[in-house]
PDB file of C-alpha atoms in Angstrom:
ATOM      1  CA  UNK A 956      91.065 -33.616 -27.511  1.00 97.00           C
ATOM      2  CA  UNK A 957      93.617 -30.861 -27.989  1.00 98.00           C
ATOM      3  CA  UNK A 958      93.145 -27.202 -27.079  1.00 98.00           C
ATOM      4  CA  UNK A 959      95.126 -24.573 -28.957  1.00 98.00           C
ATOM      5  CA  UNK A 960      95.002 -21.337 -26.969  1.00 98.00           C
ATOM      6  CA  UNK A 961      96.351 -18.161 -28.555  1.00 98.00           C
ATOM      7  CA  UNK A 962      96.943 -15.531 -25.873  1.00 98.00           C
ATOM      8  CA  UNK A 963      97.677 -11.849 -26.559  1.00 98.00           C
ATOM      9  CA  UNK A 964      99.768 -10.304 -23.751  1.00 98.00           C
ATOM     10  CA  UNK A 965      99.059  -6.715 -22.769  1.00 97.00           C
ATOM     11  CA  UNK A 966     101.875  -4.769 -24.422  1.00 95.00           C
ATOM     12  CA  UNK A 967     102.778  -1.094 -24.064  1.00 94.00           C
ATOM     13  CA  UNK A 968     101.720   0.893 -27.101  1.00 95.00           C
ATOM     14  CA  UNK A 969     100.064  -2.074 -28.808  1.00 96.00           C
ATOM     15  CA  UNK A 970      96.596  -2.119 -30.348  1.00 96.00           C
ATOM     16  CA  UNK A 971      93.985  -4.863 -30.583  1.00 98.00           C
ATOM     17  CA  UNK A 972      90.741  -4.622 -32.593  1.00 98.00           C
ATOM     18  CA  UNK A 973      88.366  -6.917 -30.676  1.00 98.00           C
ATOM     19  CA  UNK A 974      85.522  -6.491 -33.182  1.00 98.00           C
ATOM     20  CA  UNK A 975      87.663  -7.441 -36.183  1.00 98.00           C
ATOM     21  CA  UNK A 976      89.082 -10.364 -34.218  1.00 98.00           C
ATOM     22  CA  UNK A 977      85.625 -11.763 -33.362  1.00 98.00           C
ATOM     23  CA  UNK A 978      83.893 -10.944 -36.664  1.00 98.00           C
ATOM     24  CA  UNK A 979      86.649 -11.547 -39.228  1.00 98.00           C
ATOM     25  CA  UNK A 980      89.868 -13.166 -38.037  1.00 98.00           C
ATOM     26  CA  UNK A 981      88.657 -16.052 -35.869  1.00 98.00           C
ATOM     27  CA  UNK A 982      85.908 -16.988 -38.378  1.00 98.00           C
ATOM     28  CA  UNK A 983      88.608 -17.000 -41.113  1.00 98.00           C
ATOM     29  CA  UNK A 984      90.817 -19.319 -39.044  1.00 97.00           C
ATOM     30  CA  UNK A 985      87.861 -21.631 -38.324  1.00 97.00           C
ATOM     31  CA  UNK A 986      86.934 -21.729 -42.028  1.00 97.00           C
ATOM     32  CA  UNK A 987      90.491 -22.512 -43.120  1.00 96.00           C
ATOM     33  CA  UNK A 988      90.958 -25.161 -40.410  1.00 96.00           C
ATOM     34  CA  UNK A 989      87.511 -26.752 -40.852  1.00 95.00           C
ATOM     35  CA  UNK A 990      86.306 -25.972 -37.311  1.00 97.00           C
ATOM     36  CA  UNK A 991      82.719 -25.212 -36.250  1.00 95.00           C
ATOM     37  CA  UNK A 992      83.758 -22.415 -33.897  1.00 95.00           C
ATOM     38  CA  UNK A 993      86.026 -21.269 -31.101  1.00 97.00           C
ATOM     39  CA  UNK A 994      85.844 -19.583 -27.696  1.00 97.00           C
ATOM     40  CA  UNK A 995      86.916 -15.939 -27.849  1.00 98.00           C
ATOM     41  CA  UNK A 996      87.915 -13.961 -24.741  1.00 98.00           C
ATOM     42  CA  UNK A 997      88.244 -10.232 -24.135  1.00 98.00           C
ATOM     43  CA  UNK A 998      90.560  -9.696 -21.175  1.00 98.00           C
ATOM     44  CA  UNK A 999      89.196  -7.917 -18.089  1.00 98.00           C
ATOM     45  CA  UNK A1000      91.830  -8.564 -15.396  1.00 98.00           C
ATOM     46  CA  UNK A1001      95.127 -10.354 -16.000  1.00 98.00           C
ATOM     47  CA  UNK A1002      98.120 -10.439 -18.325  1.00 98.00           C
ATOM     48  CA  UNK A1003      96.195 -10.985 -21.596  1.00 98.00           C
ATOM     49  CA  UNK A1004      94.024  -8.497 -23.504  1.00 98.00           C
ATOM     50  CA  UNK A1005      92.460 -11.210 -25.660  1.00 98.00           C
ATOM     51  CA  UNK A1006      92.554 -14.938 -26.280  1.00 98.00           C
ATOM     52  CA  UNK A1007      91.014 -17.640 -28.420  1.00 98.00           C
ATOM     53  CA  UNK A1008      90.680 -21.343 -27.695  1.00 98.00           C
ATOM     54  CA  UNK A1009      90.333 -23.813 -30.576  1.00 98.00           C
ATOM     55  CA  UNK A1010      89.633 -27.531 -30.161  1.00 98.00           C
ATOM     56  CA  UNK A1011      91.034 -30.284 -32.356  1.00 98.00           C
ATOM     57  CA  UNK A1012      90.335 -34.028 -32.232  1.00 97.00           C
ATOM     58  CA  UNK A1013      94.039 -34.852 -31.925  1.00 97.00           C
ATOM     59  CA  UNK A1014      97.550 -33.441 -32.356  1.00 97.00           C
ATOM     60  CA  UNK A1015      97.566 -34.979 -35.853  1.00 97.00           C
ATOM     61  CA  UNK A1016      94.326 -33.184 -36.754  1.00 97.00           C
ATOM     62  CA  UNK A1017      95.782 -29.893 -35.512  1.00 97.00           C
ATOM     63  CA  UNK A1018      99.010 -30.360 -37.453  1.00 96.00           C
ATOM     64  CA  UNK A1019      97.052 -31.181 -40.625  1.00 96.00           C
ATOM     65  CA  UNK A1020      94.945 -28.044 -40.137  1.00 95.00           C
ATOM     66  CA  UNK A1021      98.080 -25.897 -39.785  1.00 93.00           C
ATOM     67  CA  UNK A1022      99.470 -27.302 -43.055  1.00 94.00           C
ATOM     68  CA  UNK A1023      96.541 -26.311 -45.318  1.00 94.00           C
ATOM     69  CA  UNK A1024      96.925 -23.836 -48.181  1.00 92.00           C
ATOM     70  CA  UNK A1025      94.875 -21.092 -46.486  1.00 94.00           C
ATOM     71  CA  UNK A1026      97.279 -20.891 -43.546  1.00 94.00           C
ATOM     72  CA  UNK A1027      99.164 -17.947 -45.115  1.00 94.00           C
ATOM     73  CA  UNK A1028      95.883 -15.992 -45.268  1.00 96.00           C
ATOM     74  CA  UNK A1029      95.346 -16.563 -41.541  1.00 96.00           C
ATOM     75  CA  UNK A1030      98.870 -15.410 -40.670  1.00 95.00           C
ATOM     76  CA  UNK A1031      98.776 -12.409 -43.028  1.00 96.00           C
ATOM     77  CA  UNK A1032      95.460 -11.292 -41.509  1.00 97.00           C
ATOM     78  CA  UNK A1033      96.995 -10.780 -38.029  1.00 97.00           C
ATOM     79  CA  UNK A1034      98.324  -7.347 -39.013  1.00 97.00           C
ATOM     80  CA  UNK A1035      94.695  -6.264 -39.607  1.00 98.00           C
ATOM     81  CA  UNK A1036      93.789  -6.413 -35.898  1.00 98.00           C
ATOM     82  CA  UNK A1037      96.884  -6.235 -33.720  1.00 98.00           C
ATOM     83  CA  UNK A1038     100.557  -5.432 -33.282  1.00 97.00           C
ATOM     84  CA  UNK A1039     100.853  -7.855 -30.343  1.00 98.00           C
ATOM     85  CA  UNK A1040     102.963 -11.000 -30.731  1.00 95.00           C
ATOM     86  CA  UNK A1041     100.763 -13.770 -29.296  1.00 96.00           C
ATOM     87  CA  UNK A1042     101.724 -16.653 -27.030  1.00 97.00           C
ATOM     88  CA  UNK A1043     100.640 -20.118 -28.166  1.00 97.00           C
ATOM     89  CA  UNK A1044      99.709 -22.879 -25.739  1.00 98.00           C
ATOM     90  CA  UNK A1045      98.892 -26.415 -26.907  1.00 98.00           C
ATOM     91  CA  UNK A1046      97.290 -28.617 -24.270  1.00 98.00           C
ATOM     92  CA  UNK A1047      95.576 -31.963 -23.868  1.00 98.00           C
ATOM     93  CA  UNK A1048      92.039 -31.507 -22.531  1.00 98.00           C
ATOM     94  CA  UNK A1049      91.886 -33.918 -19.582  1.00 96.00           C
ATOM     95  CA  UNK A1050      88.410 -33.026 -18.257  1.00 89.00           C
TER      96      UNK A1050
ATOM     97  CA  UNK B 332      79.654 -14.886 -19.380  1.00 97.00           C
ATOM     98  CA  UNK B 333      82.988 -14.648 -17.596  1.00 98.00           C
ATOM     99  CA  UNK B 334      85.894 -17.058 -17.950  1.00 98.00           C
ATOM    100  CA  UNK B 335      88.350 -17.423 -15.069  1.00 98.00           C
ATOM    101  CA  UNK B 336      91.479 -19.124 -16.379  1.00 98.00           C
ATOM    102  CA  UNK B 337      94.116 -20.263 -13.895  1.00 98.00           C
ATOM    103  CA  UNK B 338      97.391 -20.916 -15.704  1.00 98.00           C
ATOM    104  CA  UNK B 339     100.411 -22.687 -14.173  1.00 98.00           C
ATOM    105  CA  UNK B 340     103.674 -21.496 -15.772  1.00 98.00           C
ATOM    106  CA  UNK B 341     106.434 -24.044 -16.281  1.00 97.00           C
ATOM    107  CA  UNK B 342     108.850 -23.309 -13.447  1.00 95.00           C
ATOM    108  CA  UNK B 343     112.309 -24.770 -12.816  1.00 94.00           C
ATOM    109  CA  UNK B 344     112.252 -27.328 -10.021  1.00 95.00           C
ATOM    110  CA  UNK B 345     108.500 -27.110  -9.542  1.00 96.00           C
ATOM    111  CA  UNK B 346     106.117 -30.052  -9.316  1.00 96.00           C
ATOM    112  CA  UNK B 347     102.519 -30.489 -10.495  1.00 98.00           C
ATOM    113  CA  UNK B 348     100.330 -33.514  -9.717  1.00 98.00           C
ATOM    114  CA  UNK B 349      97.939 -33.630 -12.702  1.00 98.00           C
ATOM    115  CA  UNK B 350      95.915 -36.560 -11.299  1.00 98.00           C
ATOM    116  CA  UNK B 351      95.284 -34.842  -7.970  1.00 98.00           C
ATOM    117  CA  UNK B 352      94.417 -31.631  -9.794  1.00 98.00           C
ATOM    118  CA  UNK B 353      91.808 -33.318 -12.026  1.00 98.00           C
ATOM    119  CA  UNK B 354      90.409 -35.751  -9.429  1.00 98.00           C
ATOM    120  CA  UNK B 355      90.504 -33.693  -6.222  1.00 98.00           C
ATOM    121  CA  UNK B 356      91.336 -29.996  -6.508  1.00 98.00           C
ATOM    122  CA  UNK B 357      89.202 -28.815  -9.421  1.00 98.00           C
ATOM    123  CA  UNK B 358      86.167 -30.836  -8.204  1.00 98.00           C
ATOM    124  CA  UNK B 359      86.638 -29.207  -4.764  1.00 98.00           C
ATOM    125  CA  UNK B 360      86.690 -25.737  -6.330  1.00 97.00           C
ATOM    126  CA  UNK B 361      83.592 -26.516  -8.405  1.00 97.00           C
ATOM    127  CA  UNK B 362      81.759 -27.834  -5.325  1.00 97.00           C
ATOM    128  CA  UNK B 363      82.640 -24.769  -3.237  1.00 96.00           C
ATOM    129  CA  UNK B 364      81.760 -22.343  -6.044  1.00 96.00           C
ATOM    130  CA  UNK B 365      78.559 -24.139  -7.091  1.00 95.00           C
ATOM    131  CA  UNK B 366      79.751 -24.921 -10.643  1.00 97.00           C
ATOM    132  CA  UNK B 367      78.836 -27.982 -12.718  1.00 95.00           C
ATOM    133  CA  UNK B 368      82.357 -28.445 -14.045  1.00 95.00           C
ATOM    134  CA  UNK B 369      85.398 -26.878 -15.638  1.00 97.00           C
ATOM    135  CA  UNK B 370      87.784 -27.445 -18.540  1.00 97.00           C
ATOM    136  CA  UNK B 371      91.139 -28.834 -17.398  1.00 98.00           C
ATOM    137  CA  UNK B 372      94.262 -28.701 -19.581  1.00 98.00           C
ATOM    138  CA  UNK B 373      97.544 -30.579 -19.379  1.00 98.00           C
ATOM    139  CA  UNK B 374     100.217 -28.585 -21.198  1.00 98.00           C
ATOM    140  CA  UNK B 375     101.920 -30.174 -24.212  1.00 98.00           C
ATOM    141  CA  UNK B 376     103.739 -27.252 -25.905  1.00 98.00           C
ATOM    142  CA  UNK B 377     103.874 -23.718 -24.516  1.00 98.00           C
ATOM    143  CA  UNK B 378     104.573 -21.746 -21.371  1.00 98.00           C
ATOM    144  CA  UNK B 379     102.015 -23.487 -19.107  1.00 98.00           C
ATOM    145  CA  UNK B 380     102.153 -27.008 -17.647  1.00 98.00           C
ATOM    146  CA  UNK B 381      98.485 -26.976 -16.674  1.00 98.00           C
ATOM    147  CA  UNK B 382      95.417 -24.761 -16.739  1.00 98.00           C
ATOM    148  CA  UNK B 383      91.767 -24.707 -15.767  1.00 98.00           C
ATOM    149  CA  UNK B 384      88.947 -22.620 -17.203  1.00 98.00           C
ATOM    150  CA  UNK B 385      85.849 -21.902 -15.083  1.00 98.00           C
ATOM    151  CA  UNK B 386      82.733 -20.127 -16.376  1.00 98.00           C
ATOM    152  CA  UNK B 387      80.579 -17.758 -14.340  1.00 98.00           C
ATOM    153  CA  UNK B 388      77.353 -16.039 -15.349  1.00 97.00           C
ATOM    154  CA  UNK B 389      78.765 -12.593 -14.506  1.00 97.00           C
ATOM    155  CA  UNK B 390      81.556 -10.789 -12.640  1.00 97.00           C
ATOM    156  CA  UNK B 391      79.165 -10.486  -9.677  1.00 97.00           C
ATOM    157  CA  UNK B 392      78.540 -14.246  -9.668  1.00 97.00           C
ATOM    158  CA  UNK B 393      82.302 -14.873  -9.726  1.00 97.00           C
ATOM    159  CA  UNK B 394      82.966 -12.430  -6.900  1.00 96.00           C
ATOM    160  CA  UNK B 395      80.197 -14.009  -4.796  1.00 96.00           C
ATOM    161  CA  UNK B 396      81.704 -17.465  -5.419  1.00 95.00           C
ATOM    162  CA  UNK B 397      85.150 -16.254  -4.278  1.00 93.00           C
ATOM    163  CA  UNK B 398      83.649 -14.903  -1.042  1.00 94.00           C
ATOM    164  CA  UNK B 399      82.105 -18.171   0.212  1.00 94.00           C
ATOM    165  CA  UNK B 400      83.259 -19.878   3.418  1.00 92.00           C
ATOM    166  CA  UNK B 401      84.892 -22.822   1.643  1.00 94.00           C
ATOM    167  CA  UNK B 402      87.333 -20.548  -0.215  1.00 94.00           C
ATOM    168  CA  UNK B 403      90.068 -21.140   2.388  1.00 94.00           C
ATOM    169  CA  UNK B 404      89.810 -24.897   1.743  1.00 96.00           C
ATOM    170  CA  UNK B 405      90.375 -24.301  -1.979  1.00 96.00           C
ATOM    171  CA  UNK B 406      93.417 -22.109  -1.362  1.00 95.00           C
ATOM    172  CA  UNK B 407      94.894 -24.406   1.307  1.00 96.00           C
ATOM    173  CA  UNK B 408      94.541 -27.397  -1.048  1.00 97.00           C
ATOM    174  CA  UNK B 409      96.937 -25.893  -3.630  1.00 97.00           C
ATOM    175  CA  UNK B 410      99.969 -27.103  -1.655  1.00 97.00           C
ATOM    176  CA  UNK B 411      98.707 -30.681  -2.187  1.00 98.00           C
ATOM    177  CA  UNK B 412      99.393 -30.642  -5.936  1.00 98.00           C
ATOM    178  CA  UNK B 413     101.910 -27.949  -6.859  1.00 98.00           C
ATOM    179  CA  UNK B 414     104.597 -25.498  -5.846  1.00 97.00           C
ATOM    180  CA  UNK B 415     103.873 -23.288  -8.877  1.00 98.00           C
ATOM    181  CA  UNK B 416     102.402 -19.821  -8.348  1.00 95.00           C
ATOM    182  CA  UNK B 417      99.594 -19.617 -10.921  1.00 97.00           C
ATOM    183  CA  UNK B 418      98.638 -16.729 -13.185  1.00 97.00           C
ATOM    184  CA  UNK B 419      94.973 -15.680 -13.127  1.00 97.00           C
ATOM    185  CA  UNK B 420      93.171 -14.318 -16.157  1.00 98.00           C
ATOM    186  CA  UNK B 421      89.591 -13.017 -15.988  1.00 98.00           C
ATOM    187  CA  UNK B 422      87.937 -12.476 -19.368  1.00 98.00           C
ATOM    188  CA  UNK B 423      84.567 -11.732 -20.905  1.00 98.00           C
ATOM    189  CA  UNK B 424      83.528 -14.515 -23.277  1.00 98.00           C
ATOM    190  CA  UNK B 425      82.591 -12.663 -26.476  1.00 96.00           C
ATOM    191  CA  UNK B 426      81.913 -15.691 -28.710  1.00 89.00           C
TER     192      UNK B 426
END
């Protein structure tokens, strides 16, 4: 299993709409990528103000998901909730 | 629910023993903190070579876990698997 974590670093002067992220953006990404859901975090202490963790069966499954037609909609929707440039982390889930 | 993520940034010259981390360190932390388990990541692409995600019922539950007697054992065990100084992120799980 592969985890794709998208982490939004706290950034001076930046905004982040947590409600839109939870109610609109992450559901859109899940719909486009064919996922049942994702874990969404609202930062309390630490370098990130928000994060999401998606799971894919394999690297191939993740790459196929990223290549679908709706991908542009997902990317274009980012401007609707934040000005932060996120950090992406792809990891193998080992336990 | 609270997620405590401990993220190990890729660091020049640093080492990280993924087997020891999965088989010894994270189980020790779970035992000391009274948790059933945790999600362990091995980095593939991105800024972190490894990560772990623990879940606690509340901030109070997490703070109580961190205050137990065995905490020193958890901290002292870090030298057994890495020289990396980890980043800690505490978040509220919103979905």
